[in-house]
Backbone as a ProteinNet text record, in pm:
[ID]
protein_1_A
[PRIMARY]
MANSPKNEIPKLLVHDEIDNVGVVVVEGVTAGSDILCCITQNNSTFRLAAKTDVPIGHKLALIDLKNGDTAIKYGEDIGKIVADVAQGEHVHIHNCKTKRW
[TERTIARY]
-5076	-5150.1	-5164.5	-5277.3	-5310.1	-5226.6	-5142.5	-5065.8	-4994.6	-4929.6	-4861.8	-4713.6	-4630.6	-4488	-4462.9	-4356.5	-4321.9	-4308.9	-4364.4	-4358.7	-4445.9	-4528.7	-4619.9	-4725.6	-4752.4	-4854.1	-4984.5	-5097.8	-5226.3	-5239.1	-5302.7	-5328.8	-5475.5	-5557.5	-5700.2	-5747.1	-5824.5	-5879.6	-6030.1	-6076.3	-6218.5	-6243.6	-6344.3	-6363.6	-6445.4	-6539.6	-6632.4	-6649.3	-6668.9	-6686.1	-6804.6	-6904.8	-7021.9	-7005.1	-6895.1	-6872.3	-6862.7	-6912.1	-6897.5	-6811	-6756.9	-6657.7	-6545.6	-6425.4	-6311	-6244.4	-6154.1	-6089.1	-5941.9	-5901.6	-5762.3	-5682.1	-5572.7	-5498.1	-5354.7	-5323.2	-5191.1	-5207.7	-5106.4	-5103.7	-5067.1	-5109.3	-5059.6	-5138.7	-5264.4	-5345.7	-5399.6	-5350.2	-5385.5	-5453	-5520.4	-5586.2	-5485.2	-5524.4	-5437.3	-5357	-5358.7	-5285.3	-5346.7	-5262.2	-5303.2	-5275.6	-5380.6	-5360.5	-5396.6	-5319.5	-5347.5	-5448.7	-5553.5	-5661.4	-5669.5	-5704	-5714.7	-5851.2	-5916.6	-6041.2	-5999.7	-6013.7	-5962.7	-6039.6	-6164.3	-6245.9	-6179.9	-6115.3	-6056.6	-5912	-5856.6	-5718.7	-5694.1	-5799.1	-5781.3	-5747	-5691.7	-5652.4	-5704.6	-5709.6	-5744	-5683	-5684.1	-5628.4	-5742.1	-5722.4	-5821.8	-5749.1	-5799	-5742	-5819.3	-5749	-5811.7	-5835.1	-5956.9	-5988.9	-5977.3	-5971.2	-5957.5	-5858.4	-5807.9	-5725.1	-5814.4	-5762.7	-5839.7	-5749.3	-5785.4	-5703.5	-5707.7	-5604.6	-5600.8	-5724.1	-5783.3	-5901.2	-6032.7	-6028.3	-6150.6	-6182.9	-6302.7	-6351.9	-6335.4	-6326.5	-6315.6	-6423.2	-6492.5	-6596.2	-6532.8	-6578.7	-6527.7	-6601.4	-6721.8	-6805.7	-6871.2	-6933.6	-7013.3	-7131.9	-7152	-7263.6	-7353.7	-7482.5	-7580.6	-7653.8	-7700.6	-7781.5	-7893.3	-7903.4	-8004.8	-7952.4	-7834.9	-7776.1	-7736.3	-7716.1	-7668.7	-7518.5	-7445	-7301.4	-7285.3	-7204.1	-7182.6	-7035.4	-7010.8	-6876.7	-6887.8	-6789.5	-6794.5	-6913.3	-6963.2	-7080	-7208.6	-7204.1	-7318.5	-7353	-7478.1	-7527.5	-7469.7	-7390.1	-7332.8	-7390.1	-7479.4	-7537.9	-7594.2	-7649.8	-7713.7	-7626.7	-7605.4	-7533.9	-7629.2	-7583.9	-7670.4	-7624.8	-7520.6	-7473.6	-7397.2	-7411.8	-7342.6	-7192.7	-7135.1	-6992.6	-6940.8	-6843.1	-6784.3	-6686.4	-6667.3	-6567.1	-6433.9	-6368.7	-6238.7	-6245	-6365.4	-6379.1	-6396.2	-6365.4	-6374.4	-6521.1	-6547.2	-6680.1	-6667.1	-6741.9	-6734.4	-6863.8	-6864.5	-6986.9	-7048.1	-6974.4	-7028.4	-7115	-7104.9	-7184.8	-7241.5	-7225.1	-7279.3	-7327.8	-7451.7	-7512.1	-7570.3	-7575.1	-7637.7	-7786.8	-7845.4	-7989.5	-8064	-7991.5	-8054.4	-8139.9	-8101.4	-8176.5	-8230.1
-2992.4	-3019.3	-2890	-2874.4	-2751.8	-2732.7	-2629	-2590.6	-2707.5	-2791.9	-2906.1	-2903.1	-2938.6	-2948.3	-3051.8	-3031.5	-3126.4	-3266.8	-3363	-3504.8	-3542.6	-3451.7	-3489	-3583.7	-3690	-3784.8	-3760.4	-3781.6	-3766.8	-3868	-3825	-3912	-3952.2	-3889.2	-3918.9	-3919.1	-4021.4	-4029.6	-4010.6	-3933.2	-3910.1	-3959.3	-4040.4	-4102.5	-4018.7	-3941.5	-3867.3	-3726.9	-3629.9	-3491	-3471.9	-3558.8	-3542.2	-3610.3	-3682.7	-3750.4	-3649.1	-3688.5	-3603.5	-3670.2	-3787.5	-3855.3	-3904.6	-3913.2	-3966.4	-4073.9	-4150	-4262.6	-4229.8	-4248	-4230.7	-4348.2	-4318.9	-4424.8	-4440.3	-4376.6	-4390.4	-4400.9	-4454.1	-4455.9	-4316.7	-4286.9	-4167.8	-4040.7	-4048.5	-3927.1	-3902.8	-3797.4	-3765.6	-3629.5	-3604.6	-3476.1	-3364.4	-3266.4	-3153.6	-3169.1	-3287.9	-3309.3	-3227.5	-3162.5	-3094.3	-3193.2	-3242.3	-3351.6	-3310.9	-3365.3	-3349	-3455.6	-3413.4	-3502.6	-3498.5	-3611.9	-3620.5	-3675.6	-3607.4	-3658.5	-3738.5	-3870.2	-3957.1	-3942.8	-3897.7	-3881.6	-3785.9	-3680.9	-3581.3	-3544.7	-3614.3	-3594.5	-3455.4	-3389.3	-3260.1	-3284.1	-3182.8	-3196.4	-3079.9	-3101.6	-2997.1	-3037.2	-2946.7	-2973.2	-2973.5	-3053.1	-3065.4	-3089.2	-3028.2	-3049.4	-3160.3	-3261.8	-3369.4	-3318.4	-3334	-3290	-3403.1	-3526.2	-3643.7	-3739.8	-3833.3	-3940.1	-4027.4	-4067.7	-4152.5	-4264.8	-4390.9	-4503.9	-4521.3	-4581.8	-4613.6	-4696.8	-4666.6	-4738.2	-4684.4	-4592.4	-4534.1	-4403.8	-4353.3	-4235.7	-4108.6	-3996.6	-3864.2	-3778	-3697.2	-3608.3	-3492.7	-3469.6	-3360.1	-3230.3	-3241.5	-3126.8	-3159.3	-3060.8	-3089	-3175.2	-3285.8	-3376.8	-3377	-3368.7	-3364.3	-3496.7	-3523.5	-3642.2	-3648.6	-3760.3	-3778.1	-3759.9	-3698.5	-3681.9	-3817.5	-3820	-3939.5	-3927.9	-4032.4	-4038.8	-4083.3	-4008.7	-4038.7	-4072.8	-4191.1	-4237.7	-4311	-4297.2	-4353.6	-4297.2	-4179.8	-4122.5	-4192.9	-4278.9	-4361.3	-4341.7	-4364.3	-4362.6	-4484	-4458	-4570.1	-4580.5	-4489.1	-4498	-4366.4	-4374.5	-4259.7	-4211.1	-4082.4	-4022.2	-4023.2	-4080.9	-4095.4	-4006.9	-3930.8	-3831.8	-3726.2	-3600.8	-3494.1	-3523	-3491.2	-3510	-3380.5	-3319.5	-3197.4	-3231	-3136.8	-3151.8	-3189.1	-3290.5	-3334	-3439	-3481.2	-3583.9	-3723.1	-3823.1	-3964.3	-4003.5	-4070.8	-4124.6	-4276.2	-4339.1	-4484.9	-4533.2	-4653.4	-4714.9	-4640.3	-4552.7	-4476.6	-4359.2	-4320.2	-4207	-4226.2	-4345.2	-4376.2	-4520.1	-4540.7	-4674.2	-4704.9	-4832.5	-4875.3	-4842.6	-4823	-4799.2	-4929.9	-5039.9	-5168.4	-5224.9	-5194.8	-5252.3	-5146.2
299.5	421.7	500	564.3	635.2	760.4	759.3	878.2	945.3	870.5	931.1	896.5	994.5	964.5	856.5	782	676.2	734.6	666.4	702.7	823.1	873	982.4	926.7	999	953.4	1029.3	963.2	1032.5	1146.1	1252.3	1366.9	1373.5	1290.1	1288.4	1144	1107.4	972.8	975.8	879.6	857.2	715.2	696.7	565.9	468.6	517.7	432.9	489.3	403	447.5	541.4	535.6	623.2	759	778.2	906.3	1020.2	1137.7	1256.3	1363.2	1329.7	1413.7	1321.7	1378.6	1305.3	1389	1328.2	1394.4	1420.6	1546	1585	1529.2	1458.3	1390.5	1442.4	1554.1	1616.9	1767.6	1832.7	1978.9	2030	2151.2	2217.8	2198.7	2152.1	2146.9	2287.9	2348.6	2486.5	2493.5	2604.7	2626	2603.6	2525.6	2495.7	2367.2	2307.4	2182	2068.9	1991.7	1868.8	1757.2	1693	1597.3	1455	1363	1221.2	1181.5	1112.5	1069.7	917.1	856.7	711.6	672.4	577.7	518.9	396.4	404.4	298.1	167.4	173.9	53.6	-46.3	6.4	-82.7	-45.2	51.5	97.2	156.3	203.1	269.3	416.2	480.9	620.4	703	832.7	928.5	1062	1156.6	1289.1	1390.8	1495.8	1601.7	1733.4	1839.6	1972.5	2042.7	2089	2166.2	2307.9	2357.1	2493.4	2594	2543.5	2629.7	2564.8	2642.9	2587	2499.3	2383.9	2292.7	2242.3	2273.3	2228.2	2076.4	2022.7	1880.2	1843.6	1729.7	1681.3	1733	1828.3	1883.3	1811.7	1834.4	1765.1	1848.7	1776.1	1835.6	1771.1	1850.7	1797.5	1721.4	1599.7	1517.4	1545.3	1599.2	1634.8	1768.5	1829.7	1949.2	1909.3	1980.9	1955.4	2077.3	2055.8	2164.4	2177.2	2297.5	2323.3	2219	2149.5	2045.6	1904.3	1889.5	1756.3	1698.3	1569.1	1500.3	1477.1	1512.2	1483.1	1338.4	1263	1121.8	1100	1043.5	1009.3	875.8	789.9	653.6	575	614.9	550.1	587.7	688.6	728.8	875.7	908.1	1046.1	1118.6	1224	1300.1	1441	1476.9	1609.6	1658.6	1779	1843.6	1959.4	1965.5	2077.5	2197.8	2309.3	2427.2	2543.7	2525.1	2622.1	2543.1	2581.2	2509.3	2500	2384.7	2359.3	2297.3	2359.8	2305	2193.3	2103.7	1998.5	2062.5	2008.3	2059.5	2168	2207	2310.7	2250.1	2331.6	2298.1	2273.7	2162.8	2131.6	2135.2	2225.5	2239.6	2305.7	2359.6	2411.3	2530.2	2594	2707	2660.9	2532.9	2485	2344.6	2286.6	2155.5	2154.1	2114.5	2113.3	1975.2	1942	1818.2	1822	1706.7	1697	1671.7	1662	1627.8	1739.6	1866	1977.6	2067.2
[MASK]
+++++++++++++++++++++++++++++++++++++++++++++++++++++++++++++++++++++++++++++++++++++++++++++++++++++

């Protein structure tokens, strides 16, 4: 694992290398947290700094996302970014909407 202490578990999962959001899988990810992230497609890891508190099960931006960008999770389009989101910030209904309606 990339630059991680022995036995450190990932706090964020990314399913596909093309994803631009990942899912927080533990409690306690707060602004300023340095988190270990795992891409499950190939079991590679990387580190990311959380800029905001992110609840378990919610998404975190892996890159800077601009208004109008497409959010990608599981290698699939999951919605439209409707407000700029910086890398490490919470992605949820306040800045990402479905394209269905």
